[in-house]
Amino acid sequence: MESAAAVDVVIIGGGIVGTVLAKALAEKVFPANSSGLSVTLIDAADPEQTSKSLVDFNPFTDTRVIALARRTVEELSHMGLNLDDVAKQHNGELPPQIKHIEVSDKGHLGLLNLQSSDYHIDAFGQVVSLSALTRLAAGAASSYQYIAPAKVTNVKQQCNFVEVQLDNGQSLTTKLLVLADGGRSGLADQVGISKTVNDYHQTAIVFNVHTQLPHENRAYERFTQNGPLAFLPFDSEIDDIKASGNGFSVVWTVDTDAAKSLMALNQRAFIKALQEAFGYRQGKVLRVSELASYPLALTKAQQVASHRTVVVGNAAQALHPIAGQGFNLGLRDLSALVSILKNSAETHAQQSTVRNSESILASEGHTSSSNVASNSAQGQSNTMTSEAFASANFDAGAFSITQHYANSRKNDRDNTIALTDTLVRTFSNQYFPTVIGRNVSLLALSMMPQAKKAFVKHTTGYGETPLRKRDNNAAC
């Protein structure tokens, strides 16, 4: 295979985070009027694989479901990804919106109900499968180079570029390397980015269900003695039966030993255990899909940037699913990086144009009037040459850019990680004073409009967003 030419940005990891980033950078960042950034996306997964699974990490077949916060939905739309287009993959079926949220603590009085209409917004967010979203993003752009399946065997940081070597013998050089591999490849260690891992000693059991009653765009977060239980409205097919407004995607978090016991149950016994934990808010649980599970830990990169390298998404931080903030936080990584590169590229192009204009004016000052026409034509040629030169010399991996990205992500990362970790430790703890405290908190939150508004603002993704970027009609 022929070696690829040097590119501005190489993104390692073709999941939803890497795919959206590749599309956005290739289409929205223009160092000069004549061209955009050259972007290469590398992924180890085979895009031709067609068998769907809850247990693999192929982004095109991963049927796990995520809840996208309202801000995430809007930012995806700004990047050219309208979730309504997912309907084309599902016979016109739109990703369900979350209009109602119920938070409860099993066996206690703590209860919080939220309705989007109370905050003058149509929905808190939408629910979509990872594979559908990845296919939407991959099919919406062709302006970047895509190499798959291919594994990165080595990366080496040089002064002015990063070398990337692939297992197919191909090598690339790039000004900016972006790790969007979920942190599973170990490449972060090669570029000097260390991470901390705090094991929660919990396991997430993931599956779909059909219930007796329709979901009516309602999501649930229920805290139980064994761990939090989340129901997201999502119509799936189970045993060749397609849900019709009565399906949910479920994440049941329990201690690792309890997870092994639950996973070993037959379907009838599992439904009985689930029904006991969740209750009958949706009537009876009629059907349960294949079960999958994965261990839970808080994994955090100690820094999100090193020389000509940044990390985004789960490669930067992998969170507990208790508040559904992981992917939404990762999308804010992307938005920040795209915005910083876009602004830097525009500034670079403007400065190049100014320098070129000054050069032309200085040249014209020494030119006689008889040569004005000739010099005018030469000036136009110089301007075009300058723009091409600006694009070729824009440094996407400059220290000012990577450091700006690191600084811009600090507060949002720290706040969201702290919130999620606090919720895990508070609602997974059966110590009596802690149980009383969290129920008092839920009751107080339900009775304090301003506190509810602040809670909604953060969970919809607007905790760090300037007012000018928000929907002015939204009360949150």
Short mmCIF file of C-alpha atoms in Angstrom, two decimals:
data_model
loop_
_atom_site.label_atom_id
_atom_site.label_comp_id
_atom_site.label_asym_id
_atom_site.label_seq_id
_atom_site.Cartn_x
_atom_site.Cartn_y
_atom_site.Cartn_z
CA MET A 1 0.00 0.00 0.00
CA GLU A 2 1.26 3.45 -0.86
CA SER A 3 2.27 5.71 1.97
CA ALA A 4 -0.12 8.57 2.66
CA ALA A 5 1.06 12.13 2.22
CA ALA A 6 1.72 14.32 5.24
CA VAL A 7 -1.55 15.64 6.66
CA ASP A 8 -2.61 18.38 9.06
CA VAL A 9 -4.54 16.12 11.45
CA VAL A 10 -4.54 12.37 12.10
CA ILE A 11 -7.38 11.03 14.26
CA ILE A 12 -6.96 7.57 15.78
CA GLY A 13 -10.30 5.94 16.56
CA GLY A 14 -13.24 5.74 14.16
CA GLY A 15 -16.04 5.54 16.70
CA ILE A 16 -18.67 8.24 16.91
CA VAL A 17 -16.29 10.73 18.55
CA GLY A 18 -13.53 10.31 15.97
CA THR A 19 -15.94 10.24 13.03
CA VAL A 20 -17.77 13.42 14.04
CA LEU A 21 -14.46 15.18 14.68
CA ALA A 22 -13.04 14.18 11.28
CA LYS A 23 -16.12 15.50 9.51
CA ALA A 24 -16.14 18.77 11.45
CA LEU A 25 -12.43 19.52 11.02
CA ALA A 26 -12.41 18.71 7.31
CA GLU A 27 -15.51 20.79 6.60
CA LYS A 28 -15.31 23.72 9.00
CA VAL A 29 -11.62 24.64 9.44
CA PHE A 30 -10.09 26.65 6.59
CA PRO A 31 -6.58 28.08 7.09
CA ALA A 32 -6.95 29.99 3.80
CA ASN A 33 -9.65 30.65 1.23
CA SER A 34 -8.26 28.05 -1.15
CA SER A 35 -8.33 24.89 0.97
CA GLY A 36 -9.28 23.27 4.28
CA LEU A 37 -7.45 21.05 6.70
CA SER A 38 -6.29 17.68 5.43
CA VAL A 39 -7.62 15.03 7.85
CA THR A 40 -7.02 11.27 8.09
CA LEU A 41 -9.17 9.01 10.27
CA ILE A 42 -7.74 5.61 11.27
CA ASP A 43 -9.74 2.83 12.88
CA ALA A 44 -9.03 -0.80 13.78
CA ALA A 45 -12.64 -1.90 13.25
CA ASP A 46 -13.82 -3.34 9.95
CA PRO A 47 -16.52 -1.06 8.46
CA GLU A 48 -17.76 -3.99 6.35
CA GLN A 49 -18.77 -6.00 9.43
CA THR A 50 -22.55 -6.32 9.52
CA SER A 51 -23.44 -8.50 12.51
CA LYS A 52 -24.87 -6.36 15.31
CA SER A 53 -23.67 -6.85 18.86
CA LEU A 54 -23.98 -5.43 22.34
CA VAL A 55 -20.59 -6.73 23.34
CA ASP A 56 -18.07 -5.59 20.72
CA PHE A 57 -16.55 -2.20 20.09
CA ASN A 58 -17.05 -2.00 16.33
CA PRO A 59 -18.72 1.43 16.02
CA PHE A 60 -20.77 0.29 13.01
CA THR A 61 -22.35 -2.67 14.82
CA ASP A 62 -22.40 -1.49 18.46
CA THR A 63 -26.08 -1.51 19.39
CA ARG A 64 -25.60 0.15 22.76
CA VAL A 65 -27.83 3.17 23.28
CA ILE A 66 -26.91 6.63 24.54
CA ALA A 67 -28.91 9.63 25.71
CA LEU A 68 -27.80 12.82 24.00
CA ALA A 69 -28.25 15.98 26.04
CA ARG A 70 -30.10 18.86 24.40
CA ARG A 71 -26.90 20.81 23.86
CA THR A 72 -25.25 17.77 22.26
CA VAL A 73 -28.17 17.39 19.83
CA GLU A 74 -27.84 21.05 18.86
CA GLU A 75 -24.06 20.88 18.43
CA LEU A 76 -24.35 17.78 16.25
CA SER A 77 -26.83 19.70 14.12
CA HIS A 78 -24.36 22.58 13.81
CA MET A 79 -21.80 20.03 12.58
CA GLY A 80 -24.21 18.91 9.85
CA LEU A 81 -25.64 15.87 11.67
CA ASN A 82 -29.39 16.14 12.09
CA LEU A 83 -30.77 13.29 14.20
CA ASP A 84 -33.94 13.29 12.11
CA ASP A 85 -31.78 11.72 9.37
CA VAL A 86 -31.33 8.64 11.58
CA ALA A 87 -34.93 7.87 10.65
CA LYS A 88 -33.72 6.94 7.15
CA GLN A 89 -31.96 3.92 8.72
CA HIS A 90 -35.08 2.87 10.65
CA ASN A 91 -38.02 3.06 8.25
CA GLY A 92 -38.82 6.65 9.13
CA GLU A 93 -38.65 6.09 12.91
CA LEU A 94 -37.20 9.13 14.67
CA PRO A 95 -34.87 8.80 17.69
CA PRO A 96 -37.18 9.21 20.70
CA GLN A 97 -37.00 12.42 22.67
CA ILE A 98 -36.79 12.58 26.46
CA LYS A 99 -39.57 14.88 27.63
CA HIS A 100 -40.05 13.58 31.17
CA ILE A 101 -37.49 12.40 33.73
CA GLU A 102 -38.27 10.62 37.00
CA VAL A 103 -35.57 10.16 39.65
CA SER A 104 -36.43 7.96 42.63
CA ASP A 105 -34.83 6.04 45.48
CA LYS A 106 -36.36 2.58 45.97
CA GLY A 107 -37.99 2.11 49.36
CA HIS A 108 -37.62 5.77 50.32
CA LEU A 109 -39.48 9.06 49.87
CA GLY A 110 -36.94 10.75 47.60
CA LEU A 111 -38.60 11.58 44.29
CA LEU A 112 -37.92 14.13 41.55
CA ASN A 113 -40.05 14.66 38.45
CA LEU A 114 -38.97 16.91 35.58
CA GLN A 115 -40.93 17.89 32.48
CA SER A 116 -39.29 19.69 29.59
CA SER A 117 -42.33 21.88 28.98
CA ASP A 118 -41.81 23.45 32.44
CA TYR A 119 -38.52 24.86 31.11
CA HIS A 120 -39.88 26.00 27.74
CA ILE A 121 -37.89 23.43 25.80
CA ASP A 122 -39.23 20.65 23.60
CA ALA A 123 -37.06 17.93 25.16
CA PHE A 124 -34.17 17.32 27.53
CA GLY A 125 -32.45 15.28 24.84
CA GLN A 126 -32.79 12.32 22.47
CA VAL A 127 -31.95 8.63 22.56
CA VAL A 128 -30.05 6.93 19.73
CA SER A 129 -27.99 3.79 19.16
CA LEU A 130 -24.24 4.24 18.76
CA SER A 131 -24.17 2.32 15.48
CA ALA A 132 -26.93 4.45 13.93
CA LEU A 133 -25.21 7.67 14.96
CA THR A 134 -21.82 6.47 13.69
CA ARG A 135 -23.28 5.46 10.33
CA LEU A 136 -25.01 8.81 10.06
CA ALA A 137 -21.74 10.66 10.69
CA ALA A 138 -19.70 8.40 8.39
CA GLY A 139 -22.22 8.70 5.58
CA ALA A 140 -22.51 12.47 5.85
CA ALA A 141 -18.92 13.31 4.87
CA SER A 142 -16.31 12.28 2.32
CA SER A 143 -13.89 15.16 2.75
CA TYR A 144 -11.36 13.25 4.84
CA GLN A 145 -9.22 10.16 4.27
CA TYR A 146 -10.47 7.01 6.00
CA ILE A 147 -8.14 4.08 6.67
CA ALA A 148 -9.73 0.90 8.11
CA PRO A 149 -9.26 -1.71 9.28
CA ALA A 150 -5.80 -0.71 10.42
CA LYS A 151 -4.10 -0.66 13.79
CA VAL A 152 -1.56 1.92 14.87
CA THR A 153 1.57 0.15 16.02
CA ASN A 154 3.67 3.16 16.98
CA VAL A 155 3.61 6.93 17.28
CA LYS A 156 6.68 9.10 17.64
CA GLN A 157 6.64 12.82 18.39
CA GLN A 158 9.17 14.92 16.48
CA CYS A 159 9.79 18.64 16.80
CA ASN A 160 7.59 19.67 13.87
CA PHE A 161 5.36 16.63 13.33
CA VAL A 162 4.26 13.25 14.69
CA GLU A 163 5.04 9.98 12.93
CA VAL A 164 2.28 7.36 12.85
CA GLN A 165 2.99 3.78 11.80
CA LEU A 166 0.26 1.27 10.88
CA ASP A 167 0.21 -2.52 10.92
CA ASN A 168 -0.35 -2.56 7.15
CA GLY A 169 3.11 -1.05 6.60
CA GLN A 170 1.79 2.43 5.90
CA SER A 171 3.21 5.45 7.72
CA LEU A 172 1.97 9.01 8.02
CA THR A 173 3.23 12.30 9.40
CA THR A 174 0.90 14.85 10.93
CA LYS A 175 1.06 18.25 12.56
CA LEU A 176 -1.63 17.30 15.09
CA LEU A 177 -2.41 13.84 16.45
CA VAL A 178 -5.83 13.30 18.07
CA LEU A 179 -6.42 10.20 20.19
CA ALA A 180 -10.10 9.29 20.05
CA ASP A 181 -9.60 5.57 20.64
CA GLY A 182 -11.49 5.31 23.90
CA GLY A 183 -8.23 4.87 25.79
CA ARG A 184 -8.04 1.18 24.90
CA SER A 185 -4.99 1.25 22.60
CA GLY A 186 -2.30 2.30 25.07
CA LEU A 187 -1.08 4.95 22.62
CA ALA A 188 -1.50 7.70 25.22
CA ASP A 189 1.43 6.24 27.12
CA GLN A 190 3.61 6.59 24.03
CA VAL A 191 2.95 10.34 23.89
CA GLY A 192 3.46 10.95 27.59
CA ILE A 193 -0.17 11.16 28.69
CA SER A 194 -0.74 9.15 31.86
CA LYS A 195 -4.09 8.26 33.38
CA THR A 196 -5.60 7.36 36.73
CA VAL A 197 -8.14 4.58 37.18
CA ASN A 198 -10.52 4.36 40.14
CA ASP A 199 -12.34 1.04 40.12
CA TYR A 200 -15.94 1.32 41.36
CA HIS A 201 -16.15 -2.48 41.75
CA GLN A 202 -19.41 -2.28 39.85
CA THR A 203 -20.64 -3.74 36.57
CA ALA A 204 -23.12 -2.27 34.12
CA ILE A 205 -25.60 -4.77 32.67
CA VAL A 206 -26.96 -3.45 29.39
CA PHE A 207 -30.08 -4.70 27.59
CA ASN A 208 -33.38 -3.69 26.00
CA VAL A 209 -36.91 -4.38 27.23
CA HIS A 210 -40.51 -4.14 26.09
CA THR A 211 -43.02 -3.04 28.69
CA GLN A 212 -46.76 -3.32 29.07
CA LEU A 213 -47.31 0.45 29.00
CA PRO A 214 -46.01 3.00 26.42
CA HIS A 215 -42.95 5.03 27.39
CA GLU A 216 -44.48 8.39 26.38
CA ASN A 217 -40.97 9.87 26.08
CA ARG A 218 -40.25 9.24 29.74
CA ALA A 219 -36.83 8.31 31.17
CA TYR A 220 -36.17 6.89 34.62
CA GLU A 221 -33.21 6.92 37.00
CA ARG A 222 -34.00 4.66 39.95
CA PHE A 223 -31.57 4.11 42.79
CA THR A 224 -31.83 0.69 44.36
CA GLN A 225 -30.07 -1.21 47.11
CA ASN A 226 -27.94 -2.96 44.48
CA GLY A 227 -27.19 0.13 42.39
CA PRO A 228 -28.75 2.65 39.98
CA LEU A 229 -31.13 1.50 37.27
CA ALA A 230 -31.68 3.68 34.16
CA PHE A 231 -34.52 3.26 31.64
CA LEU A 232 -34.28 5.25 28.39
CA PRO A 233 -37.14 5.29 25.86
CA PHE A 234 -36.00 3.29 22.84
CA ASP A 235 -37.97 0.91 20.61
CA SER A 236 -35.94 -2.19 19.75
CA GLU A 237 -36.69 -5.59 18.28
CA ILE A 238 -36.67 -8.55 20.67
CA ASP A 239 -37.41 -12.11 19.58
CA ASP A 240 -38.57 -10.78 16.19
CA ILE A 241 -41.09 -8.49 17.87
CA LYS A 242 -40.63 -4.75 17.33
CA ALA A 243 -41.62 -2.41 20.13
CA SER A 244 -44.15 0.24 19.22
CA GLY A 245 -43.71 3.05 21.70
CA ASN A 246 -43.22 0.64 24.60
CA GLY A 247 -39.49 -0.08 24.44
CA PHE A 248 -36.64 0.95 26.71
CA SER A 249 -32.88 0.65 26.73
CA VAL A 250 -31.73 -0.28 30.23
CA VAL A 251 -28.48 0.13 32.12
CA TRP A 252 -28.51 -1.70 35.45
CA THR A 253 -25.49 -0.99 37.63
CA VAL A 254 -24.74 -3.48 40.40
CA ASP A 255 -21.82 -4.79 42.41
CA THR A 256 -19.63 -7.07 40.33
CA ASP A 257 -20.54 -10.20 42.30
CA ALA A 258 -24.25 -9.39 42.04
CA ALA A 259 -23.85 -8.85 38.30
CA LYS A 260 -22.47 -12.37 37.87
CA SER A 261 -25.48 -13.79 39.70
CA LEU A 262 -27.97 -11.76 37.66
CA MET A 263 -26.30 -12.65 34.36
CA ALA A 264 -26.59 -16.35 35.26
CA LEU A 265 -30.39 -16.21 35.72
CA ASN A 266 -32.78 -17.53 33.11
CA GLN A 267 -34.97 -14.94 31.42
CA ARG A 268 -38.02 -15.44 33.64
CA ALA A 269 -35.97 -15.11 36.83
CA PHE A 270 -34.12 -12.10 35.45
CA ILE A 271 -37.38 -10.32 34.58
CA LYS A 272 -38.65 -11.03 38.10
CA ALA A 273 -35.51 -9.48 39.63
CA LEU A 274 -35.75 -6.49 37.29
CA GLN A 275 -39.43 -5.99 38.06
CA GLU A 276 -38.71 -6.07 41.78
CA ALA A 277 -36.00 -3.42 41.42
CA PHE A 278 -37.86 -1.13 39.02
CA GLY A 279 -41.45 -1.58 40.12
CA TYR A 280 -44.54 -1.37 37.92
CA ARG A 281 -44.29 2.21 36.62
CA GLN A 282 -44.46 0.80 33.10
CA GLY A 283 -46.64 -2.16 33.94
CA LYS A 284 -45.12 -5.58 33.42
CA VAL A 285 -41.81 -6.18 31.67
CA LEU A 286 -42.81 -8.34 28.70
CA ARG A 287 -39.53 -9.14 26.98
CA VAL A 288 -35.79 -8.78 27.62
CA SER A 289 -33.06 -8.85 24.99
CA GLU A 290 -29.63 -10.44 25.12
CA LEU A 291 -27.61 -9.19 28.10
CA ALA A 292 -24.19 -7.58 27.93
CA SER A 293 -21.97 -6.26 30.69
CA TYR A 294 -18.84 -4.22 31.25
CA PRO A 295 -16.87 -3.19 34.37
CA LEU A 296 -17.15 0.38 35.63
CA ALA A 297 -14.34 2.69 36.64
CA LEU A 298 -13.49 6.37 36.52
CA THR A 299 -10.61 6.68 34.06
CA LYS A 300 -9.11 10.12 33.68
CA ALA A 301 -6.16 11.33 31.63
CA GLN A 302 -3.92 13.42 33.84
CA GLN A 303 -3.60 15.92 31.01
CA VAL A 304 -5.46 16.20 27.71
CA ALA A 305 -2.55 17.54 25.67
CA SER A 306 1.11 16.82 25.07
CA HIS A 307 3.50 17.78 22.27
CA ARG A 308 1.40 17.99 19.06
CA THR A 309 -1.16 15.63 20.58
CA VAL A 310 -4.58 15.93 22.24
CA VAL A 311 -7.01 13.36 23.63
CA VAL A 312 -10.80 13.58 23.32
CA GLY A 313 -13.88 11.65 24.43
CA ASN A 314 -13.37 8.46 26.43
CA ALA A 315 -9.65 8.64 25.71
CA ALA A 316 -9.66 11.76 27.90
CA GLN A 317 -12.17 10.55 30.49
CA ALA A 318 -14.39 7.48 30.84
CA LEU A 319 -17.22 8.08 33.30
CA HIS A 320 -19.76 6.01 35.19
CA PRO A 321 -23.09 5.93 33.29
CA ILE A 322 -25.09 7.06 36.34
CA ALA A 323 -25.80 10.56 34.98
CA GLY A 324 -25.40 9.83 31.27
CA GLN A 325 -22.75 12.52 30.91
CA GLY A 326 -19.82 10.62 29.35
CA PHE A 327 -20.56 10.98 25.65
CA ASN A 328 -21.99 14.45 26.09
CA LEU A 329 -18.79 15.57 27.81
CA GLY A 330 -16.80 14.00 24.97
CA LEU A 331 -18.80 15.95 22.38
CA ARG A 332 -17.93 19.13 24.22
CA ASP A 333 -14.25 18.13 23.83
CA LEU A 334 -14.83 18.03 20.08
CA SER A 335 -16.67 21.33 19.98
CA ALA A 336 -13.87 23.04 21.87
CA LEU A 337 -11.15 21.60 19.62
CA VAL A 338 -13.01 22.48 16.40
CA SER A 339 -13.69 26.01 17.62
CA ILE A 340 -10.06 26.59 18.64
CA LEU A 341 -8.68 25.28 15.36
CA LYS A 342 -11.26 27.21 13.35
CA ASN A 343 -10.46 30.51 15.08
CA SER A 344 -6.71 29.91 14.85
CA ALA A 345 -6.94 29.07 11.15
CA GLU A 346 -8.98 32.20 10.43
CA THR A 347 -6.52 34.37 12.34
CA HIS A 348 -3.61 32.78 10.49
CA ALA A 349 -5.25 33.40 7.10
CA GLN A 350 -6.01 37.04 7.97
CA GLN A 351 -2.47 37.68 9.13
CA SER A 352 -1.08 36.12 5.97
CA THR A 353 -3.33 38.32 3.85
CA VAL A 354 -2.23 41.44 5.73
CA ARG A 355 1.43 40.54 5.33
CA ASN A 356 0.93 39.93 1.64
CA SER A 357 -0.91 43.23 1.19
CA GLU A 358 1.85 45.12 2.97
CA SER A 359 4.40 43.46 0.70
CA ILE A 360 2.44 44.47 -2.40
CA LEU A 361 2.07 48.07 -1.21
CA ALA A 362 5.77 48.30 -0.52
CA SER A 363 6.50 46.95 -3.97
CA GLU A 364 4.09 49.38 -5.61
CA GLY A 365 5.78 52.28 -3.85
CA HIS A 366 8.90 51.63 -5.90
CA THR A 367 7.07 51.14 -9.17
CA SER A 368 6.58 53.83 -11.80
CA SER A 369 3.11 54.71 -13.00
CA SER A 370 3.76 53.07 -16.35
CA ASN A 371 3.97 49.67 -14.67
CA VAL A 372 0.83 49.96 -12.49
CA ALA A 373 -1.24 47.57 -14.57
CA SER A 374 1.50 44.99 -14.64
CA ASN A 375 2.04 45.20 -10.89
CA SER A 376 -1.71 44.98 -10.23
CA ALA A 377 -1.81 41.63 -12.00
CA GLN A 378 1.31 40.55 -10.13
CA GLY A 379 -0.37 41.60 -6.86
CA GLN A 380 -3.35 39.35 -7.55
CA SER A 381 -0.96 36.50 -8.26
CA ASN A 382 0.92 37.22 -5.03
CA THR A 383 -2.36 37.17 -3.06
CA MET A 384 -3.31 33.74 -4.43
CA THR A 385 0.18 32.44 -3.72
CA SER A 386 0.01 33.79 -0.19
CA GLU A 387 -3.31 32.04 0.50
CA ALA A 388 -1.94 28.73 -0.69
CA PHE A 389 1.17 29.30 1.38
CA ALA A 390 -0.97 30.12 4.43
CA SER A 391 -2.85 26.82 4.12
CA ALA A 392 0.37 24.87 3.69
CA ASN A 393 2.03 26.52 6.67
CA PHE A 394 -0.84 26.61 9.17
CA ASP A 395 0.34 24.57 12.15
CA ALA A 396 -2.61 22.66 13.59
CA GLY A 397 -0.40 21.17 16.29
CA ALA A 398 1.23 24.35 17.51
CA PHE A 399 1.75 24.61 21.28
CA SER A 400 -0.59 27.60 21.49
CA ILE A 401 -3.42 25.46 20.05
CA THR A 402 -2.91 22.33 22.15
CA GLN A 403 -2.46 24.40 25.32
CA HIS A 404 -5.55 26.47 24.56
CA TYR A 405 -7.53 23.24 24.17
CA ALA A 406 -6.21 21.89 27.49
CA ASN A 407 -7.05 25.12 29.33
CA SER A 408 -10.52 25.39 27.80
CA ARG A 409 -11.52 21.88 28.88
CA LYS A 410 -10.33 22.01 32.49
CA ASN A 411 -13.39 23.43 34.28
CA ASP A 412 -16.00 21.46 32.35
CA ARG A 413 -14.07 18.20 32.77
CA ASP A 414 -13.42 18.74 36.47
CA ASN A 415 -17.02 19.75 37.24
CA THR A 416 -18.66 16.94 35.28
CA ILE A 417 -16.29 14.28 36.60
CA ALA A 418 -16.81 15.50 40.17
CA LEU A 419 -20.60 15.53 39.76
CA THR A 420 -20.69 12.01 38.32
CA ASP A 421 -18.29 10.59 40.89
CA THR A 422 -20.24 12.19 43.75
CA LEU A 423 -23.50 10.72 42.47
CA VAL A 424 -21.92 7.26 42.24
CA ARG A 425 -20.59 7.34 45.77
CA THR A 426 -23.75 8.91 47.21
CA PHE A 427 -26.36 6.72 45.55
CA SER A 428 -24.41 3.46 45.72
CA ASN A 429 -23.97 3.82 49.47
CA GLN A 430 -26.46 2.18 51.84
CA TYR A 431 -24.98 3.80 54.97
CA PHE A 432 -28.11 5.06 56.74
CA PRO A 433 -27.11 8.73 57.21
CA THR A 434 -26.13 8.87 53.52
CA VAL A 435 -29.49 7.37 52.51
CA ILE A 436 -31.33 9.97 54.60
CA GLY A 437 -29.19 12.77 53.20
CA ARG A 438 -29.74 11.89 49.55
CA ASN A 439 -33.51 11.53 50.03
CA VAL A 440 -33.68 14.91 51.75
CA SER A 441 -31.70 16.31 48.83
CA LEU A 442 -34.09 14.83 46.26
CA LEU A 443 -37.11 16.16 48.12
CA ALA A 444 -35.53 19.59 48.53
CA LEU A 445 -34.57 19.68 44.87
CA SER A 446 -38.13 18.83 43.86
CA MET A 447 -39.47 21.77 45.90
CA MET A 448 -36.89 24.42 44.91
CA PRO A 449 -37.49 25.78 41.39
CA GLN A 450 -34.13 27.55 41.13
CA ALA A 451 -32.26 24.43 42.23
CA LYS A 452 -34.18 22.35 39.69
CA LYS A 453 -33.38 24.89 37.00
CA ALA A 454 -29.65 24.69 37.80
CA PHE A 455 -29.83 20.90 37.76
CA VAL A 456 -31.58 20.88 34.39
CA LYS A 457 -29.11 23.40 32.96
CA HIS A 458 -26.18 21.13 33.77
CA THR A 459 -27.77 17.86 32.68
CA THR A 460 -28.84 19.36 29.34
CA GLY A 461 -25.22 20.40 28.77
CA TYR A 462 -25.44 24.14 29.32
CA GLY A 463 -23.56 24.42 32.58
CA GLU A 464 -20.50 25.84 30.80
CA THR A 465 -22.18 27.62 27.88
CA PRO A 466 -22.29 31.43 27.54
CA LEU A 467 -25.76 32.93 27.38
CA ARG A 468 -25.24 34.06 23.83
CA LYS A 469 -24.99 30.42 22.70
CA ARG A 470 -28.16 29.30 24.43
CA ASP A 471 -31.76 29.16 23.32
CA ASN A 472 -33.19 32.44 24.61
CA ASN A 473 -36.60 30.81 24.96
CA ALA A 474 -35.28 28.18 27.36
CA ALA A 475 -35.93 28.87 31.03
CA CYS A 476 -32.98 26.69 31.97
#
